[in-house]
Amino acid sequence: MRGRLFYEYTRTITGDSSWVGRSIWASCEVLIHDLQRDIDTSLVYIENGTITNRHVGDGPSHAVLDVLSYDDGSEGRFGYLTKTKDGRILKSSTMYIRDDKGCIAYLLGINQDITELVMMHRALDSLVNTGQGDAGSVEKITTSVSELLDDLLLEAERLVGKPGPLMSKVERLKAITYLNEKGGAFLISKSSEKIAEYFNISKFTLYSDLNTVKEES
């Protein structure tokens, strides 16, 4: 029931979104991901999209892949920090909207640009403390599926400590474990081709490694 009600609600919003724009600050972005459709175009609604430079029809962010990879049964994830490609710091919250079966059908996201507040905090902190202020751990917000996959591959490379083609099989399995369990890279359509190319291996070898990772998990 909640899923159907939310669907009708989103139709109302997207039918006339002008009141949403008038109701939120210019530094606040509101968006909706529909997880029941093609993940490559999961973003179905966005207001003040200039904050993250995203548009309707764009693909998932890290938060979306995290949810698809692992559902912890909660109502959402609230008050975490993210970072745009141009370096702006956002305070983000993601609410999970579930269908009748309890599966997450939609994600309602809110991103508040707090860059100026963080800069003010750092300036004040430098005056009253000996150390520098820290905005905390942040996630990068990507604007396309291709960019998201590149970002995940870079994280896997950082985890192992060397480029994909130079990894041993043990190191490659460690990277693939991250891509599969933590990053959700294999949820992206046609990702296997790019991942295999990154490791300089065949798709057959990639799927063999993936099966090994799943059997060991």
XYZ file of C-alpha atoms in Angstrom:
217
model
C 0.000 0.000 0.000
C 2.775 2.471 0.898
C 4.430 1.833 -2.438
C 1.241 2.514 -4.398
C 0.464 5.614 -2.340
C 3.961 6.927 -2.916
C 3.637 6.266 -6.633
C 0.484 8.376 -6.758
C 2.223 11.018 -4.664
C 5.181 11.194 -7.036
C 2.799 11.524 -9.981
C 1.258 14.494 -8.215
C 4.675 16.025 -7.592
C 6.022 15.535 -11.085
C 2.765 16.728 -12.587
C 3.153 20.141 -10.956
C 6.452 20.540 -9.151
C 6.383 24.343 -8.932
C 5.122 24.279 -5.342
C 8.075 22.098 -4.323
C 10.527 24.661 -5.629
C 8.752 27.400 -3.716
C 8.755 25.325 -0.522
C 12.470 24.464 -0.249
C 15.656 26.502 -0.022
C 17.764 27.091 -3.096
C 20.558 25.155 -1.387
C 18.358 22.071 -0.917
C 17.899 19.351 -3.547
C 14.980 16.902 -3.497
C 15.004 13.803 -5.688
C 13.296 10.464 -6.243
C 14.809 7.208 -7.531
C 12.428 4.542 -8.846
C 14.074 1.168 -8.170
C 11.383 -0.708 -10.080
C 12.645 0.563 -13.434
C 15.924 0.321 -15.325
C 18.657 1.211 -12.827
C 20.542 3.130 -15.531
C 17.710 5.696 -15.576
C 16.430 5.380 -12.004
C 16.260 9.130 -11.306
C 12.633 10.061 -12.077
C 12.306 13.409 -10.280
C 14.651 16.139 -9.084
C 14.217 19.686 -7.820
C 17.174 22.101 -7.657
C 19.259 19.583 -9.589
C 21.943 22.216 -10.228
C 23.323 21.359 -6.784
C 24.609 17.959 -7.976
C 24.278 18.648 -11.727
C 21.883 15.729 -12.213
C 18.756 15.427 -14.325
C 15.741 13.171 -14.729
C 16.849 10.011 -16.510
C 20.285 9.897 -14.871
C 21.553 6.750 -13.191
C 22.190 5.754 -9.587
C 24.508 7.173 -6.950
C 26.501 5.228 -4.380
C 23.529 5.424 -1.993
C 21.277 3.698 -4.533
C 23.741 0.871 -5.187
C 24.262 0.418 -1.447
C 20.529 -0.132 -1.009
C 20.328 -2.538 -3.936
C 23.310 -4.491 -2.613
C 22.110 -4.702 0.988
C 18.780 -3.810 2.597
C 19.248 -3.463 6.357
C 15.499 -3.280 6.967
C 15.624 0.314 8.218
C 13.525 3.295 7.190
C 16.477 4.983 5.540
C 19.833 6.603 6.024
C 19.904 10.069 7.508
C 22.371 12.891 8.023
C 25.393 11.498 6.155
C 27.873 13.587 4.168
C 28.356 13.469 0.414
C 30.505 15.463 -2.001
C 29.755 16.700 -5.506
C 32.205 16.442 -8.396
C 33.118 20.112 -7.977
C 33.887 19.643 -4.288
C 30.765 20.985 -2.579
C 29.827 19.284 0.711
C 26.245 18.095 1.181
C 24.342 16.798 4.183
C 22.203 14.015 2.761
C 19.291 11.878 3.852
C 17.662 8.991 1.992
C 14.244 7.599 2.939
C 13.254 4.096 1.804
C 9.722 3.712 0.458
C 8.679 0.065 0.448
C 6.056 -1.843 -1.531
C 3.463 -4.256 -0.156
C 6.066 -7.021 0.085
C 8.445 -4.874 2.113
C 10.909 -4.379 -0.730
C 12.334 -0.914 -1.346
C 10.520 0.525 -4.371
C 11.545 4.185 -4.211
C 14.217 6.340 -2.623
C 13.354 9.872 -1.531
C 16.562 11.853 -1.185
C 17.316 15.282 0.252
C 20.704 16.947 -0.227
C 21.454 20.174 1.637
C 24.466 22.158 0.433
C 26.422 22.980 3.602
C 29.682 24.007 1.926
C 29.617 27.553 3.303
C 28.750 26.270 6.778
C 31.646 23.811 6.658
C 34.011 26.599 5.587
C 32.773 28.774 8.448
C 33.241 25.864 10.863
C 36.781 25.324 9.668
C 37.572 29.027 9.978
C 36.223 29.157 13.530
C 37.933 25.889 14.425
C 41.287 27.204 13.251
C 40.856 30.132 15.639
C 39.867 28.178 18.740
C 41.796 24.915 18.216
C 45.326 23.952 17.257
C 44.171 21.489 14.587
C 42.182 21.953 11.413
C 38.469 21.244 11.170
C 37.310 18.157 9.311
C 34.130 17.750 7.316
C 34.178 14.005 8.049
C 33.929 11.040 5.745
C 32.111 11.913 2.547
C 30.822 10.014 -0.470
C 31.215 11.338 -3.990
C 27.991 11.967 -5.927
C 28.272 10.755 -9.499
C 26.225 12.033 -12.436
C 26.274 8.981 -14.734
C 26.482 5.198 -14.562
C 29.827 5.245 -16.390
C 31.294 7.726 -13.919
C 29.954 5.691 -11.001
C 31.624 2.524 -12.306
C 34.915 4.402 -12.822
C 34.675 5.612 -9.236
C 34.079 2.077 -7.924
C 37.035 0.714 -9.870
C 39.227 3.479 -8.454
C 38.093 2.586 -4.924
C 38.907 -1.079 -5.574
C 42.348 -0.038 -6.821
C 42.927 2.017 -3.682
C 41.836 -0.934 -1.547
C 44.367 -3.287 -3.136
C 47.080 -0.697 -3.690
C 47.868 -1.291 -7.349
C 46.222 -0.983 -10.809
C 43.981 -3.817 -12.009
C 46.305 -5.247 -14.691
C 49.135 -5.547 -12.123
C 47.087 -7.399 -9.495
C 47.740 -11.033 -8.691
C 44.745 -13.358 -8.707
C 44.428 -13.110 -4.916
C 44.505 -9.316 -5.116
C 42.049 -9.333 -8.024
C 39.635 -11.484 -6.016
C 39.875 -8.971 -3.174
C 39.008 -6.157 -5.579
C 36.137 -8.135 -7.120
C 34.814 -8.909 -3.645
C 34.631 -5.167 -2.967
C 32.989 -4.455 -6.323
C 30.394 -7.176 -5.741
C 29.592 -6.854 -2.042
C 30.366 -3.248 -1.117
C 30.192 -1.281 -4.333
C 27.352 -3.038 -6.154
C 29.215 -2.647 -9.452
C 27.761 -5.783 -11.003
C 24.252 -4.352 -10.610
C 25.098 -1.860 -13.354
C 24.064 -3.114 -16.772
C 26.952 -4.189 -19.057
C 29.438 -3.442 -16.280
C 31.206 -6.784 -16.754
C 32.730 -5.640 -20.051
C 34.329 -2.577 -18.497
C 35.431 -4.437 -15.363
C 37.062 -7.210 -17.413
C 38.835 -4.597 -19.536
C 40.045 -2.826 -16.366
C 41.644 -6.030 -15.045
C 42.864 -6.943 -18.555
C 41.149 -10.335 -18.359
C 38.448 -12.072 -20.386
C 34.793 -11.972 -19.360
C 35.017 -15.739 -18.833
C 37.818 -15.235 -16.289
C 35.885 -12.418 -14.642
C 32.775 -14.563 -14.179
C 34.942 -17.418 -12.892
C 36.474 -15.064 -10.317
C 33.026 -13.737 -9.412
C 31.747 -17.271 -8.806
C 34.774 -17.939 -6.581
C 34.032 -14.788 -4.584
C 30.367 -15.736 -4.141
C 31.260 -19.279 -3.043
C 33.685 -17.963 -0.431
C 31.306 -15.354 0.957
